Amino acid sequence: MSLNLSLPKSWTSRLRRPQAGWIGVDVGTSAIKLAQVERSKGTWRIAGSALIPLPGATQDSGLPADDSAWQDLLRPVRRSRVFRGTAAAAVLPMAMLDLRSLDLPDGSPAELRQMIAQELEASGPEGDREFAFWKTSQPGSSQTPAQFSVLAVPRTVATRAAERLLEAGLRCEVLDVLPFALARSIQLAAPGASARPRAALDWGAASAVFTLAVDGRPAFTRCFRECGVMPLQDAVCHGLGLSAGEARQVLASCGVPVPHLYPGSEPRPQRSSPDPSTSRIQTAIGEFAAPVIRRIVVELRKTLAWIEQQSGRPPAEIWLCGGGAIVRNMAECLSAEVGLPVRRWRLPDAPSGDRPDDAAESLFATAAALSALHWEDGP
């Protein structure tokens, strides 16, 4: 006996629909970035994204001063049907977290968690804290005690963030930390890459976060506190007499002067007839932006030198994301300055008609990595 089951067309189209991840919510110091990725036949694409400015945010908190404003900003986006489902994963700004390095003896995960909790309790009056930790000693190292990185946030802050998301219609499944999200974003951008360590630089408005990833996990993280991209925008505003919006547009369309590329960097698309006015604007922007770029280059060089001293090998490449990545030619500029390939973050192999332009996509690297958490323990 055979069974011939004919499903309605609406059902069959639903079965063929690409799988959607969670809604990734990247809370920054000047904006909330949301993204949802879809996976189909081994290919990833950003199916929906949104950028919500935080006019009341401060560089210290990354959240609107009016505590009721956060969900009010998110709620219209949630109702817009840009995103599917209600499950979400989020990160908070690094400025809200306490990043420290601890030397701890060997122990089980439960024992390590207990030791870290006791250390945090003894070191500050913030009360109960949620935290993530990971080993940063070199693989195979016999160093005793071992080094661990710890990121902690007061439990009241973490709970408030989850409550605000819920009030906006989003069910927070995971409150992640930026180093793990950046390590995951590298895997999304270069899934078939070699085992050599790779790095991500999230160049945000108030600061930049550098994460070295080994085997898909953060091995080293450093915050560049005085290296946000906002001073670059301000310098262009004052230097060229532009508004903030005009400065952002000029940085994205004209950018900084194109340097001589470091061998191994991605080739630049050739333009048949360079626009003289664009070149002049680039030269002016380069002069105004030089002090800001110099600061982040100095921090990058110090960080890379320390990594090479500790491990004997620098990362194979650096993936640039965040607001700094939308500045035209910035990846090439950093590559030439630090002597390593620097690439603007993007998902590989997605159909060109189904993705935002590369510059916009790089803003959503962290949010996309959060969305992909849906599959971390799944199929």
Short mmCIF file of C-alpha atoms in Angstrom, two decimals:
data_model
loop_
_atom_site.label_atom_id
_atom_site.label_comp_id
_atom_site.label_asym_id
_atom_site.label_seq_id
_atom_site.Cartn_x
_atom_site.Cartn_y
_atom_site.Cartn_z
CA MET A 1 0.00 0.00 0.00
CA SER A 2 1.37 3.42 -0.93
CA LEU A 3 0.49 6.77 0.55
CA ASN A 4 0.37 9.76 -1.77
CA LEU A 5 0.31 12.94 0.31
CA SER A 6 -0.31 16.16 -1.53
CA LEU A 7 0.44 19.25 0.54
CA PRO A 8 -1.17 22.64 -0.13
CA LYS A 9 1.07 25.07 -2.01
CA SER A 10 1.32 27.34 1.01
CA TRP A 11 2.76 24.43 3.01
CA THR A 12 5.28 23.37 0.39
CA SER A 13 6.53 26.94 -0.06
CA ARG A 14 6.94 27.16 3.72
CA LEU A 15 9.00 23.95 3.74
CA ARG A 16 11.32 25.35 1.08
CA ARG A 17 11.71 28.68 2.87
CA PRO A 18 15.27 29.38 4.08
CA GLN A 19 15.87 28.95 7.79
CA ALA A 20 15.88 32.21 9.71
CA GLY A 21 18.10 32.81 12.72
CA TRP A 22 17.30 34.76 15.83
CA ILE A 23 17.05 38.53 15.70
CA GLY A 24 20.50 39.84 16.59
CA VAL A 25 20.46 43.03 18.69
CA ASP A 26 23.76 44.91 18.92
CA VAL A 27 23.38 47.74 21.44
CA GLY A 28 26.11 50.27 20.78
CA THR A 29 26.99 53.63 22.27
CA SER A 30 25.23 55.63 19.53
CA ALA A 31 22.82 53.18 17.88
CA ILE A 32 21.07 49.83 18.15
CA LYS A 33 21.77 47.56 15.16
CA LEU A 34 19.49 44.63 14.39
CA ALA A 35 20.01 41.87 11.84
CA GLN A 36 18.51 38.49 11.01
CA VAL A 37 20.39 36.02 8.86
CA GLU A 38 18.96 33.24 6.74
CA ARG A 39 20.73 30.02 5.85
CA SER A 40 19.92 28.11 2.66
CA LYS A 41 22.03 25.37 1.06
CA GLY A 42 25.14 26.41 2.95
CA THR A 43 24.81 30.09 1.99
CA TRP A 44 24.19 32.88 4.45
CA ARG A 45 22.51 36.20 3.80
CA ILE A 46 21.22 39.08 5.89
CA ALA A 47 17.46 38.86 5.35
CA GLY A 48 16.59 41.91 7.43
CA SER A 49 18.45 44.73 9.15
CA ALA A 50 17.73 48.01 10.92
CA LEU A 51 19.79 50.84 12.41
CA ILE A 52 18.20 52.82 15.25
CA PRO A 53 20.05 55.95 16.47
CA LEU A 54 20.17 56.50 20.22
CA PRO A 55 19.85 60.26 20.59
CA GLY A 56 19.86 60.12 24.38
CA ALA A 57 22.79 57.71 24.73
CA THR A 58 26.05 58.60 26.42
CA GLN A 59 29.46 57.14 25.76
CA ASP A 60 29.50 55.76 29.28
CA SER A 61 26.22 53.84 29.20
CA GLY A 62 25.29 53.22 25.61
CA LEU A 63 21.61 53.36 26.63
CA PRO A 64 19.16 56.26 26.41
CA ALA A 65 19.14 58.43 29.49
CA ASP A 66 15.36 57.94 29.60
CA ASP A 67 15.07 54.29 30.57
CA SER A 68 11.65 54.00 28.92
CA ALA A 69 12.98 55.09 25.52
CA TRP A 70 14.82 51.92 24.55
CA GLN A 71 11.79 49.73 23.93
CA ASP A 72 9.92 52.69 22.42
CA LEU A 73 12.62 52.90 19.74
CA LEU A 74 12.57 49.16 19.09
CA ARG A 75 8.81 48.64 19.04
CA PRO A 76 8.11 50.25 15.61
CA VAL A 77 10.89 48.16 14.03
CA ARG A 78 9.44 45.03 15.61
CA ARG A 79 6.03 45.84 14.09
CA SER A 80 7.45 46.57 10.64
CA ARG A 81 7.60 42.86 9.67
CA VAL A 82 11.24 43.23 8.63
CA PHE A 83 12.08 40.38 11.01
CA ARG A 84 10.58 36.94 11.54
CA GLY A 85 9.78 35.52 14.97
CA THR A 86 10.41 37.00 18.39
CA ALA A 87 13.52 35.12 19.62
CA ALA A 88 16.55 37.38 19.97
CA ALA A 89 20.17 37.44 21.12
CA ALA A 90 21.82 40.66 22.28
CA VAL A 91 25.08 42.25 23.33
CA LEU A 92 25.61 45.35 25.46
CA PRO A 93 28.30 47.97 24.84
CA MET A 94 31.76 47.11 26.12
CA ALA A 95 31.70 50.42 28.01
CA MET A 96 29.06 48.90 30.29
CA LEU A 97 31.13 45.79 31.03
CA ASP A 98 34.10 45.12 33.27
CA LEU A 99 36.88 43.39 31.29
CA ARG A 100 39.70 41.93 33.37
CA SER A 101 42.34 39.22 33.23
CA LEU A 102 42.66 36.68 36.05
CA ASP A 103 45.23 33.99 36.83
CA LEU A 104 43.43 30.90 38.10
CA PRO A 105 44.47 27.36 39.02
CA ASP A 106 43.16 24.38 37.09
CA GLY A 107 39.59 23.40 37.84
CA SER A 108 36.31 22.25 36.39
CA PRO A 109 34.04 24.86 34.73
CA ALA A 110 31.90 24.94 37.87
CA GLU A 111 34.95 25.45 40.09
CA LEU A 112 36.31 28.17 37.84
CA ARG A 113 32.96 29.95 37.83
CA GLN A 114 32.87 29.85 41.62
CA MET A 115 36.41 31.25 41.91
CA ILE A 116 35.63 34.07 39.48
CA ALA A 117 32.40 34.92 41.30
CA GLN A 118 34.32 35.18 44.58
CA GLU A 119 36.98 37.36 42.94
CA LEU A 120 34.38 39.72 41.48
CA GLU A 121 32.53 39.94 44.79
CA ALA A 122 35.72 40.83 46.61
CA SER A 123 36.82 43.48 44.11
CA GLY A 124 33.85 45.84 43.96
CA PRO A 125 30.57 46.99 45.51
CA GLU A 126 28.45 46.42 42.38
CA GLY A 127 26.60 43.45 43.89
CA ASP A 128 25.70 40.30 41.99
CA ARG A 129 27.11 40.17 38.48
CA GLU A 130 26.61 38.06 35.40
CA PHE A 131 29.86 37.16 33.67
CA ALA A 132 31.45 35.21 30.86
CA PHE A 133 35.00 33.84 30.98
CA TRP A 134 37.39 32.10 28.64
CA LYS A 135 40.93 30.83 28.76
CA THR A 136 43.51 33.03 27.09
CA SER A 137 46.66 31.01 27.72
CA GLN A 138 48.22 29.57 24.58
CA PRO A 139 46.90 26.11 23.62
CA GLY A 140 49.12 23.41 25.07
CA SER A 141 50.70 25.86 27.47
CA SER A 142 51.87 24.40 30.78
CA GLN A 143 51.55 27.78 32.46
CA THR A 144 50.21 27.49 36.00
CA PRO A 145 48.07 29.28 37.01
CA ALA A 146 46.34 29.75 33.66
CA GLN A 147 45.17 33.11 32.34
CA PHE A 148 41.46 33.81 31.86
CA SER A 149 39.59 36.80 30.47
CA VAL A 150 36.41 37.77 32.30
CA LEU A 151 33.63 40.11 31.17
CA ALA A 152 31.16 41.04 33.90
CA VAL A 153 28.06 43.20 34.11
CA PRO A 154 25.82 43.94 37.13
CA ARG A 155 22.90 41.53 37.16
CA THR A 156 20.46 44.42 37.43
CA VAL A 157 21.76 45.85 34.14
CA ALA A 158 21.52 42.50 32.36
CA THR A 159 18.01 41.93 33.68
CA ARG A 160 16.90 45.41 32.67
CA ALA A 161 18.19 44.88 29.12
CA ALA A 162 16.26 41.62 28.77
CA GLU A 163 13.12 43.28 30.17
CA ARG A 164 13.37 46.18 27.73
CA LEU A 165 13.67 43.77 24.81
CA LEU A 166 10.65 41.82 26.04
CA GLU A 167 8.62 45.02 26.31
CA ALA A 168 9.52 45.72 22.67
CA GLY A 169 8.23 42.29 21.65
CA LEU A 170 11.58 40.44 21.55
CA ARG A 171 12.31 37.37 23.69
CA CYS A 172 15.99 37.48 24.65
CA GLU A 173 17.30 33.91 24.53
CA VAL A 174 20.97 34.82 25.07
CA LEU A 175 22.79 37.88 26.37
CA ASP A 176 26.13 37.36 24.65
CA VAL A 177 29.42 39.26 24.98
CA LEU A 178 31.11 41.08 22.12
CA PRO A 179 34.36 39.02 21.91
CA PHE A 180 32.40 35.80 21.31
CA ALA A 181 30.15 37.52 18.77
CA LEU A 182 33.17 38.92 16.91
CA ALA A 183 34.85 35.51 16.85
CA ARG A 184 31.65 34.07 15.40
CA SER A 185 31.45 36.85 12.81
CA ILE A 186 34.91 35.86 11.55
CA GLN A 187 33.67 32.32 10.99
CA LEU A 188 30.69 33.65 9.07
CA ALA A 189 32.92 35.80 6.85
CA ALA A 190 35.59 33.14 6.26
CA PRO A 191 34.04 29.69 6.86
CA GLY A 192 36.70 27.79 4.92
CA ALA A 193 39.72 29.67 6.25
CA SER A 194 42.79 27.95 7.62
CA ALA A 195 43.34 27.30 11.32
CA ARG A 196 45.66 30.30 11.63
CA PRO A 197 44.33 32.90 14.11
CA ARG A 198 42.27 35.74 12.70
CA ALA A 199 41.13 39.02 14.19
CA ALA A 200 38.16 41.36 14.10
CA LEU A 201 38.22 45.09 14.79
CA ASP A 202 34.84 46.53 15.72
CA TRP A 203 35.42 50.26 15.26
CA GLY A 204 32.46 51.89 16.96
CA ALA A 205 31.43 55.44 17.73
CA ALA A 206 33.07 55.77 21.15
CA SER A 207 35.78 53.08 21.09
CA ALA A 208 37.18 50.16 19.14
CA VAL A 209 37.32 46.52 20.24
CA PHE A 210 39.99 44.16 18.90
CA THR A 211 39.44 40.41 19.27
CA LEU A 212 41.85 37.66 18.24
CA ALA A 213 40.03 34.40 17.49
CA VAL A 214 41.47 30.89 17.49
CA ASP A 215 39.29 27.97 16.35
CA GLY A 216 36.20 30.16 16.48
CA ARG A 217 36.70 31.36 20.06
CA PRO A 218 38.19 34.58 21.44
CA ALA A 219 41.78 34.16 22.55
CA PHE A 220 42.56 37.80 23.29
CA THR A 221 40.50 40.99 23.51
CA ARG A 222 41.55 44.58 23.95
CA CYS A 223 39.50 47.78 24.03
CA PHE A 224 40.89 50.93 22.40
CA ARG A 225 39.06 53.37 24.65
CA GLU A 226 40.06 56.66 23.00
CA CYS A 227 39.80 55.50 19.40
CA GLY A 228 36.14 55.86 18.44
CA VAL A 229 35.11 56.83 14.94
CA MET A 230 33.04 59.78 16.21
CA PRO A 231 36.10 62.08 16.50
CA LEU A 232 36.85 61.35 12.84
CA GLN A 233 33.33 62.42 11.88
CA ASP A 234 33.64 65.53 14.06
CA ALA A 235 36.96 66.45 12.43
CA VAL A 236 35.37 66.26 8.97
CA CYS A 237 32.36 68.27 10.19
CA HIS A 238 34.54 71.11 11.46
CA GLY A 239 37.14 70.93 8.70
CA LEU A 240 34.69 71.00 5.80
CA GLY A 241 31.85 72.89 7.49
CA LEU A 242 29.39 70.00 7.19
CA SER A 243 26.56 68.65 9.31
CA ALA A 244 26.98 65.25 10.97
CA GLY A 245 24.81 63.60 8.32
CA GLU A 246 26.76 65.23 5.48
CA ALA A 247 30.06 64.19 7.07
CA ARG A 248 28.92 60.55 7.27
CA GLN A 249 27.88 60.65 3.62
CA VAL A 250 31.18 62.17 2.49
CA LEU A 251 33.19 59.63 4.50
CA ALA A 252 31.24 56.76 2.93
CA SER A 253 31.27 58.05 -0.65
CA CYS A 254 34.69 59.75 -0.88
CA GLY A 255 36.61 58.35 2.08
CA VAL A 256 40.28 58.71 2.85
CA PRO A 257 43.11 58.71 0.30
CA VAL A 258 43.98 55.31 -1.13
CA PRO A 259 47.37 54.14 0.19
CA HIS A 260 49.78 51.68 -1.37
CA LEU A 261 48.30 48.33 -0.48
CA TYR A 262 50.01 45.77 1.65
CA PRO A 263 50.75 42.65 -0.46
CA GLY A 264 47.96 40.13 0.01
CA SER A 265 45.20 42.67 0.52
CA GLU A 266 42.11 42.57 -1.63
CA PRO A 267 42.62 44.35 -4.97
CA ARG A 268 40.75 47.61 -5.39
CA PRO A 269 38.27 47.93 -8.25
CA GLN A 270 39.82 50.05 -10.97
CA ARG A 271 38.02 53.22 -12.00
CA SER A 272 38.39 54.18 -15.65
CA SER A 273 38.45 57.91 -14.99
CA PRO A 274 39.09 59.10 -11.43
CA ASP A 275 36.97 62.07 -10.39
CA PRO A 276 39.34 64.98 -9.63
CA SER A 277 36.85 66.51 -7.16
CA THR A 278 36.67 63.22 -5.23
CA SER A 279 40.47 63.09 -5.05
CA ARG A 280 40.60 66.63 -3.68
CA ILE A 281 37.98 65.85 -1.06
CA GLN A 282 39.84 62.65 -0.13
CA THR A 283 43.03 64.65 0.36
CA ALA A 284 41.25 67.13 2.63
CA ILE A 285 39.57 64.35 4.61
CA GLY A 286 42.93 62.60 4.95
CA GLU A 287 44.42 65.71 6.55
CA PHE A 288 41.55 66.15 9.00
CA ALA A 289 41.32 62.45 9.82
CA ALA A 290 45.06 61.84 10.22
CA PRO A 291 45.21 62.32 14.04
CA VAL A 292 42.28 59.93 14.60
CA ILE A 293 43.65 57.30 12.25
CA ARG A 294 47.09 57.66 13.82
CA ARG A 295 45.68 56.85 17.28
CA ILE A 296 44.03 53.61 16.20
CA VAL A 297 47.07 52.60 14.11
CA VAL A 298 49.33 53.06 17.15
CA GLU A 299 47.02 50.86 19.27
CA LEU A 300 46.79 48.23 16.53
CA ARG A 301 50.56 48.09 16.11
CA LYS A 302 51.11 47.72 19.87
CA THR A 303 48.48 44.98 20.07
CA LEU A 304 49.82 43.05 17.10
CA ALA A 305 53.39 43.33 18.42
CA TRP A 306 52.30 41.92 21.78
CA ILE A 307 50.45 39.02 20.10
CA GLU A 308 53.48 38.17 17.98
CA GLN A 309 55.75 38.35 21.01
CA GLN A 310 53.48 35.97 22.96
CA SER A 311 52.61 33.49 20.22
CA GLY A 312 55.25 33.98 17.54
CA ARG A 313 52.71 34.64 14.81
CA PRO A 314 50.36 37.52 13.96
CA PRO A 315 46.78 36.94 12.78
CA ALA A 316 46.34 35.99 9.15
CA GLU A 317 44.00 38.93 8.58
CA ILE A 318 41.82 41.49 10.33
CA TRP A 319 38.12 41.88 9.58
CA LEU A 320 36.97 45.49 9.96
CA CYS A 321 33.38 46.13 11.08
CA GLY A 322 31.34 48.83 12.76
CA GLY A 323 31.12 52.49 11.86
CA GLY A 324 34.78 52.75 10.87
CA ALA A 325 34.26 50.13 8.16
CA ILE A 326 31.87 52.32 6.18
CA VAL A 327 34.62 54.89 5.57
CA ARG A 328 35.73 54.32 2.01
CA ASN A 329 39.32 52.99 1.69
CA MET A 330 39.70 52.69 5.48
CA ALA A 331 40.39 48.94 5.36
CA GLU A 332 43.10 49.52 2.76
CA CYS A 333 44.52 52.40 4.81
CA LEU A 334 44.81 50.28 7.97
CA SER A 335 46.24 47.38 5.98
CA ALA A 336 49.04 49.54 4.63
CA GLU A 337 49.77 50.95 8.09
CA VAL A 338 49.91 47.70 10.07
CA GLY A 339 51.35 45.39 7.40
CA LEU A 340 48.51 42.84 7.44
CA PRO A 341 45.50 42.27 5.19
CA VAL A 342 42.54 44.22 6.58
CA ARG A 343 39.20 43.37 4.99
CA ARG A 344 35.81 44.98 5.34
CA TRP A 345 33.47 42.45 6.91
CA ARG A 346 30.90 40.79 4.65
CA LEU A 347 29.15 37.49 4.21
CA PRO A 348 30.62 35.40 1.40
CA ASP A 349 28.83 34.10 -1.68
CA ALA A 350 25.45 35.68 -1.03
CA PRO A 351 23.61 36.68 -4.23
CA SER A 352 24.33 40.34 -4.92
CA GLY A 353 20.64 41.17 -5.28
CA ASP A 354 19.87 39.82 -1.81
CA ARG A 355 22.34 41.80 0.27
CA PRO A 356 23.01 45.40 1.25
CA ASP A 357 26.13 47.00 -0.15
CA ASP A 358 29.39 45.93 1.45
CA ALA A 359 29.74 49.10 3.51
CA ALA A 360 26.28 48.78 5.05
CA GLU A 361 26.73 45.06 5.66
CA SER A 362 29.85 45.65 7.72
CA LEU A 363 27.77 47.60 10.26
CA PHE A 364 25.82 44.44 11.07
CA ALA A 365 28.65 41.96 11.64
CA THR A 366 27.94 41.60 15.35
CA ALA A 367 24.16 41.50 14.94
CA ALA A 368 24.50 38.84 12.21
CA ALA A 369 26.73 36.74 14.45
CA LEU A 370 24.15 37.01 17.22
CA SER A 371 21.44 35.88 14.82
CA ALA A 372 23.52 32.83 13.89
CA LEU A 373 23.50 31.71 17.54
CA HIS A 374 20.20 30.05 16.65
CA TRP A 375 22.20 27.24 14.99
CA GLU A 376 25.06 26.94 17.48
CA ASP A 377 23.64 23.86 19.16
CA GLY A 378 21.14 23.01 16.47
CA PRO A 379 21.21 21.47 12.99
#
